[in-house]
Tab-separated table of C-alpha atoms and ligand atoms in Angstrom:
chain	number	residue	atom	x	y	z
A	27	UNK	CA	132.127	83.317	219.257
A	28	UNK	CA	129.162	85.014	220.861
A	29	UNK	CA	128.526	88.193	218.947
A	30	UNK	CA	126.105	90.810	220.034
A	31	UNK	CA	125.028	91.901	216.564
A	32	UNK	CA	122.138	94.237	215.713
A	33	UNK	CA	118.678	92.766	215.234
A	34	UNK	CA	118.430	93.834	211.640
A	35	UNK	CA	121.155	94.254	209.082
A	36	UNK	CA	121.978	93.516	205.463
A	37	UNK	CA	125.150	91.968	204.085
A	38	UNK	CA	125.650	92.535	200.358
A	39	UNK	CA	128.007	90.245	198.449
A	40	UNK	CA	128.719	91.180	194.831
A	41	UNK	CA	131.263	90.008	192.333
A	42	UNK	CA	132.166	88.184	189.152
A	43	UNK	CA	130.739	84.846	188.075
A	44	UNK	CA	131.948	81.791	189.974
A	45	UNK	CA	134.165	83.497	192.488
A	46	UNK	CA	132.553	81.774	195.430
A	47	UNK	CA	129.938	84.341	196.433
A	48	UNK	CA	127.324	81.758	197.291
A	49	UNK	CA	129.790	79.642	199.300
A	50	UNK	CA	130.715	82.639	201.408
A	51	UNK	CA	127.097	83.765	201.716
A	52	UNK	CA	125.948	80.307	202.844
A	53	UNK	CA	128.787	80.037	205.371
A	54	UNK	CA	127.965	83.447	206.829
A	55	UNK	CA	124.247	82.708	206.851
A	56	UNK	CA	124.869	79.600	208.879
A	57	UNK	CA	127.310	81.219	211.268
A	58	UNK	CA	125.197	84.307	211.920
A	59	UNK	CA	121.753	82.823	211.457
A	60	UNK	CA	120.891	84.988	208.476
A	61	UNK	CA	118.406	84.477	205.682
A	62	UNK	CA	120.320	83.864	202.464
A	63	UNK	CA	118.936	85.214	199.190
A	64	UNK	CA	120.650	83.950	196.050
A	65	UNK	CA	119.694	86.649	193.550
A	66	UNK	CA	121.532	84.889	190.705
A	67	UNK	CA	119.107	81.982	191.132
A	68	UNK	CA	116.257	84.431	190.568
A	69	UNK	CA	117.695	85.687	187.259
A	70	UNK	CA	118.385	82.077	186.317
A	71	UNK	CA	114.774	81.128	187.049
A	72	UNK	CA	113.499	83.968	184.840
A	73	UNK	CA	115.837	82.748	182.113
A	74	UNK	CA	114.480	79.207	182.314
A	75	UNK	CA	110.974	80.667	182.218
A	76	UNK	CA	111.937	82.712	179.121
A	77	UNK	CA	113.370	79.646	177.348
A	78	UNK	CA	110.306	77.560	178.168
A	79	UNK	CA	107.993	80.295	176.920
A	80	UNK	CA	109.820	80.612	173.584
A	81	UNK	CA	110.732	84.257	173.949
A	82	UNK	CA	114.012	83.760	172.063
A	83	UNK	CA	113.153	84.512	168.438
A	84	UNK	CA	116.647	83.392	167.464
A	85	UNK	CA	119.782	82.489	169.389
A	86	UNK	CA	120.235	85.883	171.042
A	87	UNK	CA	117.128	87.835	170.053
A	88	UNK	CA	114.503	88.228	172.733
A	89	UNK	CA	110.865	89.064	172.146
A	90	UNK	CA	110.690	91.458	175.093
A	91	UNK	CA	107.021	92.206	174.709
A	92	UNK	CA	106.152	88.535	174.944
A	93	UNK	CA	108.434	88.089	177.937
A	94	UNK	CA	106.900	91.068	179.678
A	95	UNK	CA	103.381	89.696	179.153
A	96	UNK	CA	104.345	86.201	180.276
A	97	UNK	CA	106.125	87.534	183.347
A	98	UNK	CA	102.795	88.574	184.825
A	99	UNK	CA	102.411	84.876	185.657
A	100	UNK	CA	105.893	84.426	187.055
A	101	UNK	CA	106.416	83.504	190.673
A	102	UNK	CA	109.783	82.766	192.234
A	103	UNK	CA	110.204	81.606	195.802
A	104	UNK	CA	112.887	79.928	197.876
A	105	UNK	CA	112.245	77.012	200.217
A	106	UNK	CA	114.635	75.568	202.741
A	107	UNK	CA	115.017	71.809	202.558
A	108	UNK	CA	117.526	70.598	205.126
A	109	UNK	CA	120.839	72.183	204.196
A	110	UNK	CA	119.613	73.170	200.746
A	111	UNK	CA	117.762	76.242	199.643
A	112	UNK	CA	115.604	75.282	196.718
A	113	UNK	CA	114.382	77.623	194.006
A	114	UNK	CA	110.762	77.291	192.891
A	115	UNK	CA	109.448	78.674	189.635
A	116	UNK	CA	105.660	78.735	189.695
A	117	UNK	CA	105.594	75.939	192.285
A	118	UNK	CA	108.114	73.742	190.413
A	119	UNK	CA	111.468	72.966	191.959
A	120	UNK	CA	113.967	74.167	189.322
A	121	UNK	CA	117.097	74.211	191.494
A	122	UNK	CA	118.994	71.738	189.296
A	123	UNK	CA	117.822	72.952	185.918
A	124	UNK	CA	118.808	76.582	186.469
A	125	UNK	CA	122.467	75.582	186.950
A	126	UNK	CA	122.767	73.859	183.572
A	127	UNK	CA	124.646	75.231	180.540
A	128	UNK	CA	121.459	76.183	178.661
A	129	UNK	CA	120.425	78.664	181.322
A	130	UNK	CA	124.020	79.789	182.001
A	131	UNK	CA	124.380	80.596	178.305
A	132	UNK	CA	121.375	82.936	178.249
A	133	UNK	CA	121.105	84.358	181.748
A	134	UNK	CA	123.206	87.463	181.135
A	135	UNK	CA	121.026	88.385	178.150
A	136	UNK	CA	117.865	88.143	180.229
A	137	UNK	CA	119.341	90.013	183.172
A	138	UNK	CA	120.207	93.000	180.951
A	139	UNK	CA	116.520	93.789	180.482
A	140	UNK	CA	115.229	96.684	182.567
A	141	UNK	CA	111.763	95.350	183.381
A	142	UNK	CA	113.282	92.025	184.441
A	143	UNK	CA	115.670	93.820	186.802
A	144	UNK	CA	112.954	96.099	188.167
A	145	UNK	CA	110.821	93.117	189.076
A	146	UNK	CA	113.703	91.167	190.653
A	147	UNK	CA	114.977	94.169	192.617
A	148	UNK	CA	111.549	94.839	194.082
A	149	UNK	CA	111.173	91.163	195.048
A	150	UNK	CA	114.629	91.193	196.637
A	151	UNK	CA	113.864	94.328	198.650
A	152	UNK	CA	110.640	92.765	199.827
A	153	UNK	CA	112.461	89.575	200.897
A	154	UNK	CA	115.183	91.655	202.554
A	155	UNK	CA	112.712	93.345	204.892
A	156	UNK	CA	112.576	90.203	207.020
A	157	UNK	CA	115.473	91.141	209.249
A	158	UNK	CA	118.985	89.782	209.121
A	159	UNK	CA	119.749	88.919	205.534
A	160	UNK	CA	122.635	88.221	203.221
A	161	UNK	CA	122.206	88.555	199.466
A	162	UNK	CA	124.676	87.737	196.731
A	163	UNK	CA	124.607	89.013	193.185
A	164	UNK	CA	125.943	91.784	190.983
A	165	UNK	CA	124.105	94.924	192.100
A	166	UNK	CA	123.255	94.304	195.739
A	167	UNK	CA	125.558	96.917	197.285
A	168	UNK	CA	125.043	99.437	194.491
A	169	UNK	CA	121.319	99.210	193.687
A	170	UNK	CA	119.262	96.744	195.728
A	171	UNK	CA	120.554	97.712	199.179
A	172	UNK	CA	122.849	100.723	198.780
A	173	UNK	CA	122.633	101.255	202.568
A	174	UNK	CA	123.674	97.687	203.429
A	175	UNK	CA	125.662	97.599	206.658
A	176	UNK	CA	128.350	95.347	205.166
A	177	UNK	CA	129.378	95.257	201.507
A	178	UNK	CA	131.812	92.777	200.058
A	179	UNK	CA	133.052	92.773	196.490
A	180	UNK	CA	134.482	89.404	195.535
A	181	UNK	CA	136.943	88.568	192.858
A	182	UNK	CA	139.338	85.770	191.894
A	183	UNK	CA	141.546	85.088	188.900
A	184	UNK	CA	139.851	83.713	185.770
A	185	UNK	CA	141.986	80.563	186.007
A	186	UNK	CA	140.860	79.822	189.540
A	187	UNK	CA	137.225	80.585	188.739
A	188	UNK	CA	137.291	78.371	185.655
A	189	UNK	CA	138.769	75.467	187.586
A	190	UNK	CA	136.193	75.778	190.348
A	191	UNK	CA	133.252	75.969	187.962
A	192	UNK	CA	134.613	73.153	185.803
A	193	UNK	CA	134.943	70.899	188.846
A	194	UNK	CA	131.369	71.782	189.877
A	195	UNK	CA	129.982	70.954	186.425
A	196	UNK	CA	131.969	67.743	185.833
A	197	UNK	CA	129.574	65.308	187.444
A	198	UNK	CA	126.386	66.456	185.737
A	199	UNK	CA	127.811	67.829	182.489
A	200	UNK	CA	130.957	65.788	181.720
A	201	UNK	CA	130.757	66.815	178.053
A	202	UNK	CA	131.638	70.448	178.901
A	203	UNK	CA	135.261	71.375	178.213
A	204	UNK	CA	137.437	73.674	180.300
A	205	UNK	CA	137.455	76.164	177.422
A	206	UNK	CA	133.670	76.206	177.200
A	207	UNK	CA	133.400	76.880	180.921
A	208	UNK	CA	135.988	79.656	180.701
A	209	UNK	CA	134.249	81.116	177.647
A	210	UNK	CA	130.919	81.261	179.449
A	211	UNK	CA	132.446	82.976	182.502
A	212	UNK	CA	134.226	85.568	180.358
A	213	UNK	CA	131.158	86.226	178.277
A	214	UNK	CA	128.963	86.700	181.340
A	215	UNK	CA	131.553	88.976	183.001
A	216	UNK	CA	131.640	91.137	179.874
A	217	UNK	CA	127.862	91.434	179.578
A	218	UNK	CA	127.387	91.880	183.339
A	219	UNK	CA	129.981	94.656	183.640
A	220	UNK	CA	129.088	96.582	180.478
A	221	UNK	CA	125.282	96.471	180.448
A	222	UNK	CA	123.364	99.733	180.759
A	223	UNK	CA	121.117	98.679	183.634
A	224	UNK	CA	122.924	98.384	186.971
A	225	UNK	CA	126.165	96.874	185.706
A	226	UNK	CA	128.374	94.882	188.026
A	227	UNK	CA	130.712	97.269	189.793
A	228	UNK	CA	132.206	97.677	193.198
A	229	UNK	CA	130.232	99.935	195.529
A	230	UNK	CA	132.485	102.718	196.781
A	231	UNK	CA	132.204	101.516	200.348
A	232	UNK	CA	132.611	97.794	199.590
A	233	UNK	CA	135.518	95.758	200.870
A	234	UNK	CA	137.398	93.848	198.170
A	235	UNK	CA	137.914	90.165	198.781
A	236	UNK	CA	140.194	88.369	196.325
A	237	UNK	CA	139.943	84.710	197.220
A	238	UNK	CA	142.190	83.295	194.476
A	239	UNK	CA	144.496	81.956	197.128
A	240	UNK	CA	142.230	81.643	200.132
A	241	UNK	CA	140.616	78.530	201.516
A	242	UNK	CA	136.936	78.532	202.390
A	243	UNK	CA	137.784	78.798	206.062
A	244	UNK	CA	140.310	81.590	205.574
A	245	UNK	CA	137.836	83.681	203.626
A	246	UNK	CA	135.147	83.161	206.246
A	247	UNK	CA	137.508	84.194	209.032
A	248	UNK	CA	138.571	87.292	207.148
A	249	UNK	CA	135.004	88.394	206.558
A	250	UNK	CA	134.028	87.643	210.158
A	251	UNK	CA	136.756	90.060	211.244
A	252	UNK	CA	135.283	92.723	208.994
A	253	UNK	CA	131.790	92.099	210.352
A	254	UNK	CA	133.032	92.257	213.913
A	255	UNK	CA	134.772	95.496	213.308
A	256	UNK	CA	131.999	97.169	211.352
A	257	UNK	CA	128.910	95.989	213.150
A	258	UNK	CA	130.182	95.999	216.703
A	259	UNK	CA	132.496	98.980	216.863
A	260	UNK	CA	130.773	102.350	216.691
A	261	UNK	CA	131.605	104.197	213.487
A	262	UNK	CA	133.056	107.696	213.853
B	304	DC	O1	125.369	84.489	190.531
B	304	DC	P1	125.059	83.695	189.257
B	304	DC	O2	126.287	83.350	188.466
B	304	DC	O3	124.185	82.540	189.523
B	304	DC	O4	124.205	84.732	188.354
B	304	DC	C1	123.742	84.400	187.095
B	304	DC	C2	123.591	85.642	186.233
B	304	DC	O5	122.539	86.465	186.742
B	304	DC	C3	124.816	86.543	186.154
B	304	DC	O6	125.654	86.203	185.066
B	304	DC	C4	124.230	87.918	185.995
B	304	DC	C5	122.863	87.836	186.581
B	304	DC	N1	122.721	88.511	187.874
B	304	DC	C6	122.479	89.858	187.857
B	304	DC	O7	122.467	90.470	186.789
B	304	DC	N2	122.247	90.520	189.016
B	304	DC	C7	122.267	89.866	190.180
B	304	DC	N3	122.009	90.541	191.320
B	304	DC	C8	122.531	88.479	190.213
B	304	DC	C9	122.787	87.823	189.036
């Protein structure tokens, strides 16, 4: 397909944990030659940084002042390495570590904090200036790029999401049970949707994509139709 798309546009993909946002975003990035920004990886990198800097005074208590001071030295960048986009935290490749259960267990607590969000949002807007970009996260269509040309809100049943995440984690973390994976997804959904600062919610003008019963290819085709319609046909 040879599309005559605008030179600059933003695609915002938001939705619940593990419903395939990054798979869709990567597929679209490849098809349309877009820069992909995985904003979840950024919150995960801050969380790893917080754990390593001992800002958790107990299991769920965060010393916010300490975190805020330490964050002055925080640098997050993405680097493309073949087909992979790697996440660097202060020049260290942390792509693997940020996907582990330790970070997954704390990331929603860190991403509730206003100064953390402010810093990430400003970084994301800066990165998004480049041109044609796709970002996935929780607040892209509502807060980071409320004027994004295309907004997709993704969802899938908890059973399907648990199975997908469980399968993903099996190789590296075989000790994790299905119930633990499900528990983590539910806990993150609850914190992400109920937090005070930019909670996860559907932007009014977002298109809902429930991919519980869609294959990767089917979902890509569906979204390509939406993009075709919205970016090529003049809006009334
Ligand atoms: O997309 P993910 O599952 O890797 O995201 C990890 C966590 O980061 C998620 O539970 C909530 C937080 N997050 C956020 O608050 N805002 C975003 N734009 C992206 C992620």
